Protein backbone atom coordinates (compact mmCIF):
# COMPACT_ATOMS: atom_id res chain seq x y z
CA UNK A 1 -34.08 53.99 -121.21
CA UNK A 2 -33.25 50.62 -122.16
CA UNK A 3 -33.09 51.17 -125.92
CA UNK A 4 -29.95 49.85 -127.56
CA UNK A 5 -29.44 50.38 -131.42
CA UNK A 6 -26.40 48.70 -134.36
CA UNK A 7 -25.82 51.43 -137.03
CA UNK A 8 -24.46 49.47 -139.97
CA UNK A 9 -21.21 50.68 -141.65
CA UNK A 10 -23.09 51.78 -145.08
CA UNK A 11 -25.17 53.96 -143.09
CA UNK A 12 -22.56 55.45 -141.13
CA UNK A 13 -21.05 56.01 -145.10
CA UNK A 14 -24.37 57.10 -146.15
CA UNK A 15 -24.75 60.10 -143.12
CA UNK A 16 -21.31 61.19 -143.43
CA UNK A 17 -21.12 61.48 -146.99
CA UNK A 18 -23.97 63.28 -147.33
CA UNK A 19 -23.56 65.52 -144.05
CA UNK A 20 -18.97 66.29 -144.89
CA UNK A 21 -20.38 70.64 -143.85
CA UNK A 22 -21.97 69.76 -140.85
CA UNK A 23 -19.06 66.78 -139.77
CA UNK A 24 -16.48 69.86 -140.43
CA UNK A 25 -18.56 72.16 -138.08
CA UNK A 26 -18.76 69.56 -135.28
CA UNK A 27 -15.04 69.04 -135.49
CA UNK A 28 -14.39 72.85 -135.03
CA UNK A 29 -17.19 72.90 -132.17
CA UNK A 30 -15.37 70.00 -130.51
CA UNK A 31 -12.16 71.35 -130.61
CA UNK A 32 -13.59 74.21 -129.09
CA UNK A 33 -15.48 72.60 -126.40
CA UNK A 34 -12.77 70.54 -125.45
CA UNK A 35 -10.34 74.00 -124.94
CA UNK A 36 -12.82 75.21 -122.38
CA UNK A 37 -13.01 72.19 -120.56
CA UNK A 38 -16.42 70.52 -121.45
CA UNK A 39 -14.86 67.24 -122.08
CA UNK A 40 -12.70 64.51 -120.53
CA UNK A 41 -10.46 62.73 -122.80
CA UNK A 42 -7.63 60.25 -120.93
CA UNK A 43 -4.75 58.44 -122.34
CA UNK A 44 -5.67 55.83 -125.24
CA UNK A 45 -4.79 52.81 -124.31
CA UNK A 46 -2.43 50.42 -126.78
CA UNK A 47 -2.92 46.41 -126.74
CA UNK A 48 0.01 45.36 -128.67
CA UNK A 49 1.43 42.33 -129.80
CA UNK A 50 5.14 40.22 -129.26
CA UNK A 51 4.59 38.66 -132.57
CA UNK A 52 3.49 41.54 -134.63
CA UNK A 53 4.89 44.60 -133.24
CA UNK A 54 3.82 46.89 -136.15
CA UNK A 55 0.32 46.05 -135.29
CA UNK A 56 -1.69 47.45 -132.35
CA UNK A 57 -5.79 47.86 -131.25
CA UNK A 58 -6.25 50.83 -129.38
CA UNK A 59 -9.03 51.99 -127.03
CA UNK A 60 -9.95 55.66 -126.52
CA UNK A 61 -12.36 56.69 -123.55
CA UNK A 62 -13.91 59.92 -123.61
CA UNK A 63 -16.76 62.33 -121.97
CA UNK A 64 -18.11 65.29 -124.07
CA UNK A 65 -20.27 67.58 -122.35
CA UNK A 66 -21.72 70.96 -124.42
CA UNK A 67 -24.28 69.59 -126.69
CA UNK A 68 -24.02 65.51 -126.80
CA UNK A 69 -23.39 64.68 -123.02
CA UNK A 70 -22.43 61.15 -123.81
CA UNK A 71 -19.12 59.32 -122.74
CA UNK A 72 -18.14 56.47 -125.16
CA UNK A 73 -15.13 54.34 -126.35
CA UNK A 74 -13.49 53.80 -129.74
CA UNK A 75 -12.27 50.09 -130.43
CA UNK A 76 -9.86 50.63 -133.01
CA UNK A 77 -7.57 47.96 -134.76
CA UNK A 78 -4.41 49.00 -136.99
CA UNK A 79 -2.93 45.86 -139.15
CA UNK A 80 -0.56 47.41 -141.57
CA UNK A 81 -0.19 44.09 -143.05
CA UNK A 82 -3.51 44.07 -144.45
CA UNK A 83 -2.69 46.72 -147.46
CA UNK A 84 -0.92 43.63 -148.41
CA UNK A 85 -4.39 41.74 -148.41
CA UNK A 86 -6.29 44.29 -150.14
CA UNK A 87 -8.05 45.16 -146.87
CA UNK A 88 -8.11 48.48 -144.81
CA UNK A 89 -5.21 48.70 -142.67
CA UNK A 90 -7.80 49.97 -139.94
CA UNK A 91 -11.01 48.49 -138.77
CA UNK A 92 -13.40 49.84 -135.40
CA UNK A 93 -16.35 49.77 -133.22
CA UNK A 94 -17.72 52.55 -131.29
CA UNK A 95 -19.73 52.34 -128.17
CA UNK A 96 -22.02 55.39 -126.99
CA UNK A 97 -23.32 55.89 -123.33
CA UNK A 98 -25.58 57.64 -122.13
CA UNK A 99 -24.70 60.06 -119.59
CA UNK A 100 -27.36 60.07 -117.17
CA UNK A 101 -27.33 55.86 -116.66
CA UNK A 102 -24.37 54.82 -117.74
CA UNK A 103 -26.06 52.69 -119.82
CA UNK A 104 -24.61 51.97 -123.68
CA UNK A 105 -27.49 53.57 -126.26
CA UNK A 106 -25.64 52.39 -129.45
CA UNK A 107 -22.78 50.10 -131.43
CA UNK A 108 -21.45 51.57 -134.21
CA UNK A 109 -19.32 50.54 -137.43
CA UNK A 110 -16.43 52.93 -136.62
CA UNK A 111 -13.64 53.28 -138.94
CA UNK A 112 -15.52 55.20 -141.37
CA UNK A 113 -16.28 57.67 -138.21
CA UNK A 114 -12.26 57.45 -137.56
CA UNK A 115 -11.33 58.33 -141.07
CA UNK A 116 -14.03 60.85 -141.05
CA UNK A 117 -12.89 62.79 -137.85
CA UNK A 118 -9.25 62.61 -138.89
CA UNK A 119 -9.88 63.73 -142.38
CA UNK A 120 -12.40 66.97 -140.97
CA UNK A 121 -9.75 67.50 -138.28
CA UNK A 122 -7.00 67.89 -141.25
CA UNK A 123 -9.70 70.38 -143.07
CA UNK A 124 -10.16 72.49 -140.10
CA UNK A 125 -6.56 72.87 -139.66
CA UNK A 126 -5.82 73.55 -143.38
CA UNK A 127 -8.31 76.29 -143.16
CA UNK A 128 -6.96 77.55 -140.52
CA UNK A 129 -3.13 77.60 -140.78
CA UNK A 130 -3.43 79.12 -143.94
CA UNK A 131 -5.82 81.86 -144.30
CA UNK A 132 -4.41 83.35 -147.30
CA UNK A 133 -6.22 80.30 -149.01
CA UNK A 134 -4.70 77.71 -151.41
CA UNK A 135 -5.04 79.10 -154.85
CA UNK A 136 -2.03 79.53 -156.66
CA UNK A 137 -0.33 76.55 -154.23
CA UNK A 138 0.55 73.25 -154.87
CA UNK A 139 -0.50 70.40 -152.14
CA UNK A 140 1.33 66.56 -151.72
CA UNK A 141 0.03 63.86 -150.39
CA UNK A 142 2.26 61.44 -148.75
CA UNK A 143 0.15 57.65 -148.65
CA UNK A 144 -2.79 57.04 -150.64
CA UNK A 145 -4.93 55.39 -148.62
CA UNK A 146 -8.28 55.32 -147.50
CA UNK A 147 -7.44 58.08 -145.10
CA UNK A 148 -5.90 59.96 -148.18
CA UNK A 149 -8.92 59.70 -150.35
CA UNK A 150 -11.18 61.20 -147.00
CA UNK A 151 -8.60 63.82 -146.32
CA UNK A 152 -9.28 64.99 -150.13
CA UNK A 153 -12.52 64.60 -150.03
CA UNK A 154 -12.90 67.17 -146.64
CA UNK A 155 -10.35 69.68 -147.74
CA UNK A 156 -12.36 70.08 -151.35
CA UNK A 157 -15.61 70.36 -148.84
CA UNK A 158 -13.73 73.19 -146.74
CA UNK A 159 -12.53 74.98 -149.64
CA UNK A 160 -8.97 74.20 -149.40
CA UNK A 161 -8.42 72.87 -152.84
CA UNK A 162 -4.94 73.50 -154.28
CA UNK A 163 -3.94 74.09 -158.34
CA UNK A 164 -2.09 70.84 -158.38
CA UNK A 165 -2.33 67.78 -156.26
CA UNK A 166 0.82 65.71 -156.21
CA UNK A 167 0.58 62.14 -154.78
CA UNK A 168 3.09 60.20 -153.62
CA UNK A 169 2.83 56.35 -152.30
CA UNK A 170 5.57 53.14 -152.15
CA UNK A 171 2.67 51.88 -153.96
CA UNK A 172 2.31 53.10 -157.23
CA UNK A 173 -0.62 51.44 -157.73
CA UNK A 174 -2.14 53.04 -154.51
CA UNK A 175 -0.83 56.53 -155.60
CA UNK A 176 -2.48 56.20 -159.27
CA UNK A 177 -5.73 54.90 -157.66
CA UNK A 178 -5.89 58.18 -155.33
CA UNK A 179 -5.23 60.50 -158.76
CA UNK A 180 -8.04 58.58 -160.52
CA UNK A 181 -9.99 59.85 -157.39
CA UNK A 182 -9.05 63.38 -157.42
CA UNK A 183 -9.42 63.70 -161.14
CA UNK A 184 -12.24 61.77 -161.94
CA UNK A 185 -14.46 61.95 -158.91
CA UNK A 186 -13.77 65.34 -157.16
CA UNK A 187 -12.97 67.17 -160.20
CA UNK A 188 -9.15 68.10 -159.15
CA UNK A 189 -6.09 68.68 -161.16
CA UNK A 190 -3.82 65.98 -159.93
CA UNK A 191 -0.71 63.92 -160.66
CA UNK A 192 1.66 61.29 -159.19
CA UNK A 193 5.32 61.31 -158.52
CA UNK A 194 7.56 58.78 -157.37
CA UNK A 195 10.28 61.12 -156.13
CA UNK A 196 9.55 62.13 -152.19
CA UNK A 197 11.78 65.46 -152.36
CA UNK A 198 9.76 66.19 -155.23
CA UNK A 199 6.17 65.86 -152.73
CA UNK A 200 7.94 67.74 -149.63
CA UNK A 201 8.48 70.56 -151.78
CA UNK A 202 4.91 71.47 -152.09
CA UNK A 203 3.64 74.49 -150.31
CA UNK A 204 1.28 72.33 -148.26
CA UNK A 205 2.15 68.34 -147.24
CA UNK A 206 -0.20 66.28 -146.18
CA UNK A 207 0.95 62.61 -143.76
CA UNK A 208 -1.33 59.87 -144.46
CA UNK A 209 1.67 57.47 -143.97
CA UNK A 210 1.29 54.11 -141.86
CA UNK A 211 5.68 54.91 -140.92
CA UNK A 212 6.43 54.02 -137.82
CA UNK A 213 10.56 55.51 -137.78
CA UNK A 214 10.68 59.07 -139.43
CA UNK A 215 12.56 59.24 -142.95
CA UNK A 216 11.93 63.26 -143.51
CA UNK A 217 15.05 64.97 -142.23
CA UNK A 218 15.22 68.00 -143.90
CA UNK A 219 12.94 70.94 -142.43
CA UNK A 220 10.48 72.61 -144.55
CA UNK A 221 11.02 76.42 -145.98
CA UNK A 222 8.83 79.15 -144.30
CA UNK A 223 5.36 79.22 -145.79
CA UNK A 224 4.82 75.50 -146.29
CA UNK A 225 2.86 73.89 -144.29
CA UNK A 226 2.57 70.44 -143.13
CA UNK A 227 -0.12 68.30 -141.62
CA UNK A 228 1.08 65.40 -139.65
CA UNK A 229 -1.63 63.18 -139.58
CA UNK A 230 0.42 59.82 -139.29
CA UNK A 231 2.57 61.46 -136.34
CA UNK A 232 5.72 59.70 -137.27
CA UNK A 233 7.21 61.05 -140.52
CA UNK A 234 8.92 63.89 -139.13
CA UNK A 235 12.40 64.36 -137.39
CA UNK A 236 12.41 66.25 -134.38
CA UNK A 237 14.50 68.41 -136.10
CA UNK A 238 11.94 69.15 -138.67
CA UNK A 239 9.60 69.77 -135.78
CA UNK A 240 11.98 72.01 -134.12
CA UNK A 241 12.19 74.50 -136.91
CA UNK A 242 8.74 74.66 -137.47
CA UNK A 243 6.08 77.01 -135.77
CA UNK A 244 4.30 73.39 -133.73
CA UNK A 245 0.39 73.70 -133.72
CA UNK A 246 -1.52 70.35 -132.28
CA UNK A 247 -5.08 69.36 -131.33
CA UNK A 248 -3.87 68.26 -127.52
CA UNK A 249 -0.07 68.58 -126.48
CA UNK A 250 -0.10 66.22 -123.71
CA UNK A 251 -1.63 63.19 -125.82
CA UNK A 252 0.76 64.20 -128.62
CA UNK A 253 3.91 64.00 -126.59
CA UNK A 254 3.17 60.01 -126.37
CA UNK A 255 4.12 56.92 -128.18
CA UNK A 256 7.41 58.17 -129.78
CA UNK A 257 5.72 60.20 -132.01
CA UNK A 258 7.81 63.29 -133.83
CA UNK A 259 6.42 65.81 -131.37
CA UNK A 260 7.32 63.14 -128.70
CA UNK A 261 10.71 62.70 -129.95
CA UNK A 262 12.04 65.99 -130.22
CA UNK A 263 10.84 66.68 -126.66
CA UNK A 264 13.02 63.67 -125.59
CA UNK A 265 15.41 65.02 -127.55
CA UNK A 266 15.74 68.63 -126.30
CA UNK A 267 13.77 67.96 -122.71
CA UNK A 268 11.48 70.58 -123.12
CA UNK A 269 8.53 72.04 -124.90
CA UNK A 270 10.11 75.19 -126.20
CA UNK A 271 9.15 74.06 -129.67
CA UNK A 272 4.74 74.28 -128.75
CA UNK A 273 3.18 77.14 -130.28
CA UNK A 274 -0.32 75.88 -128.95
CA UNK A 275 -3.73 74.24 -130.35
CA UNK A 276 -5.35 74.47 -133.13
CA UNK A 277 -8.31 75.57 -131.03
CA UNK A 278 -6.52 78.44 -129.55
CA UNK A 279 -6.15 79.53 -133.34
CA UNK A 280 -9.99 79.04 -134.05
CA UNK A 281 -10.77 81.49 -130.81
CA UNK A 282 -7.85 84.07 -131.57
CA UNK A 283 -5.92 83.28 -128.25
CA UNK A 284 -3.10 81.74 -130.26
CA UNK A 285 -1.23 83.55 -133.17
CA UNK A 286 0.72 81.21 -135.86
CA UNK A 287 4.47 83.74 -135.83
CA UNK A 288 5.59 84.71 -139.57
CA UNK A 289 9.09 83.09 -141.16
CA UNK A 290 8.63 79.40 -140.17
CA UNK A 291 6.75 76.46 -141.48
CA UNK A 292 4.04 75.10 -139.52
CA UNK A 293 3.35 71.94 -138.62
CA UNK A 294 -0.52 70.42 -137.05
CA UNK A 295 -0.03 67.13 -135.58
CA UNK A 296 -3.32 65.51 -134.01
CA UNK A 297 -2.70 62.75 -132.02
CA UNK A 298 -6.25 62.10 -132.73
CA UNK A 299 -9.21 62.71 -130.06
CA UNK A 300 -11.71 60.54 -128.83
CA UNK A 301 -13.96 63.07 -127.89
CA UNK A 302 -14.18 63.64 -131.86
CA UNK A 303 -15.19 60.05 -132.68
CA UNK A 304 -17.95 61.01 -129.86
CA UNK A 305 -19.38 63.90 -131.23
CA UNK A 306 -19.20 62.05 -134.70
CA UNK A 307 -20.85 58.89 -133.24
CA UNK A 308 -23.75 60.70 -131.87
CA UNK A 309 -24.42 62.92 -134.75
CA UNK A 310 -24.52 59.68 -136.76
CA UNK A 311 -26.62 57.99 -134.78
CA UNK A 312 -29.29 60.71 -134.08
CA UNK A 313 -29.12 60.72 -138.36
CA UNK A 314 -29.48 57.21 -138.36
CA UNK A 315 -32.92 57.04 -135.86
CA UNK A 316 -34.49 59.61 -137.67
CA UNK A 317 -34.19 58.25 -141.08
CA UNK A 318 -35.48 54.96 -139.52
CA UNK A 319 -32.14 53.33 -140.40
CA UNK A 320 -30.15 52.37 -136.79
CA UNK A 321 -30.93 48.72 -136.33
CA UNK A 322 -32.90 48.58 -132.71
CA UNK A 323 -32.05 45.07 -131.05
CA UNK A 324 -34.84 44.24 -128.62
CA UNK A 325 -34.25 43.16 -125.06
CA UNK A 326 -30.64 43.46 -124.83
CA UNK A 327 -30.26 43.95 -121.44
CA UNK A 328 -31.74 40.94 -119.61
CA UNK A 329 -32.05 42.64 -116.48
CA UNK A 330 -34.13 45.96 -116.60
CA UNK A 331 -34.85 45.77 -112.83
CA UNK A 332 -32.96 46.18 -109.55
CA UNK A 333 -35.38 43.52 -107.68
């Protein structure tokens, strides 16, 4: 009962690397589970700072019944300034509990988990949103960072692998580094251009952006699609021609986000054609003659059902880190 184990963050690399099928499957189950009600996921909740307002650390609560029953939190940190460092822009902790005590069962190195969830997230929605498949298609990415190289690495795992990848990045450096990763490690034709019109013409953009204003203003054509992974990129007018699919609407109208800002701007919701689980299950039907657009504000519950599928991996390969005695008090009296 009073186990407590550290998973290290090259084993969390190590399980998730070598497990990208069963992480997209978990994601889908999740989403799932969450539409019929088996989880609880509140508000996150920002700590932000006078002197650096582009920074932020963010803590997100959340209870996932179905198969894991464990609640947990995410302790994430997001320092944009760091890409000027050479460092992740993101790092995080996560905290699993079990359900029965309350008690915490686990710490875990988290940002992999984070870029892992968003990246499977982006796969399952890709998949989904365009059936027809991607051959024949051209795909951007917009930012080449780390959560651009996982987002490439999950859509090749799901199948959703495009002709041509075009890469786009303020960084040039960045932008080549996530080519020599498509071409050289997954196998991918891909390319870099430094002209943004140029990336929002493909048939399917991707958002790995750390923006915190949006700069797109035009709105896509019908049949591209768009996955808004940094939340921020978009106009509301680009989100209100666009067919609007998201993983949770309420935590996606938050935080000034597009979604968020083109239901300020129009003060209503007119512009939500559902979840993405409602098109998993067949209750919701993506209309013809408009882009679409996925936006995930990003769930906890996923970093949960992540969390404990990496540390049940972890235990059995004899590789979570048990620390003895944690708890000094095991004993009411």
């Amino acid at each position: 009962m009073f186990e407590f184990d550290l998973v290290a963050g090259p084993v969390v690399h190590e399980v998730l690397a070598g497990n990208r099928h069963a992480v997209l499957d978990l994601v889908r189950q999740t989403y799932l589970a969450h539409e019929a009600g088996e989880s609880v996921n509140p508000d996150s909740y920002f700590l932000r700072f006078p002197e650096k307002p582009d920074a932020r650390i963010i803590a997100l609560p959340s209870f996932l019944g179905s198969d894991v029953q464990l609640a947990g939190i995410k302790w994430i940190s997001s320092f944009p300034s760091n890409t000027e460092r050479s460092i992740p822009r993101a790092s995080a902790l996560l905290i699993l509990n079990d359900y029965e005590t309350g008690y915490p069962i686990a710490c875990l190195e988290a940002a992999q988990i984070s870029a892992a969830r968003t990246a499977a997230s982006a796969a399952v929605a890709a998949a989904a949103l365009r059936p027809g498949g991607y051959r024949g298609t051209r795909m951007a990415v917009i930012g080449a960072g780390i959560i651009a190289r996982n987002v490439c690495e999950y859509l090749k795992a799901a199948g959703c692998t495009p002709d041509v990848f075009l890469v786009h990045d303020l960084q040039a450096d960045a932008g080549h580094a996530l080519v020599g990763h498509l071409n050289d490690v997954l196998g991918e034709n891909a390319e870099f251009t430094a002209d943004l019109d140029t990336a929002l013409a493909a048939d399917t953009v991707v958002f790995t952006t750390t923006a915190g204003t949006p700069y797109v203003h035009t709105p896509f054509k019908p049949g591209q699609l768009a996955l808004n992974l940094s939340l921020r990129d978009l106009d509301p007018e680009v989100i209100l021609a666009a067919s609007n699919v998201f993983d949770d609407v309420e935590h996606c109208m938050k935080a000034n986000t597009s979604p968020h800002l083109a239901e300020q701007a129009t003060g209503g919701r007119k512009f939500v054609t559902g979840t993405l689980a409602g098109v998993l299950n067949g209750e919701v039907t993506v209309p013809d003659g408009q882009p679409v657009v996925f936006s995930p504000f990003g769930l906890g519950i996923l970093d949960l059902a992540l969390g404990a599928y990496v540390h049940q991996q972890a235990r059995a390969a004899g590789k979570a880190l048990a620390v003895p005695d944690f708890f000094a008090e095991t004993q009411r009296w």
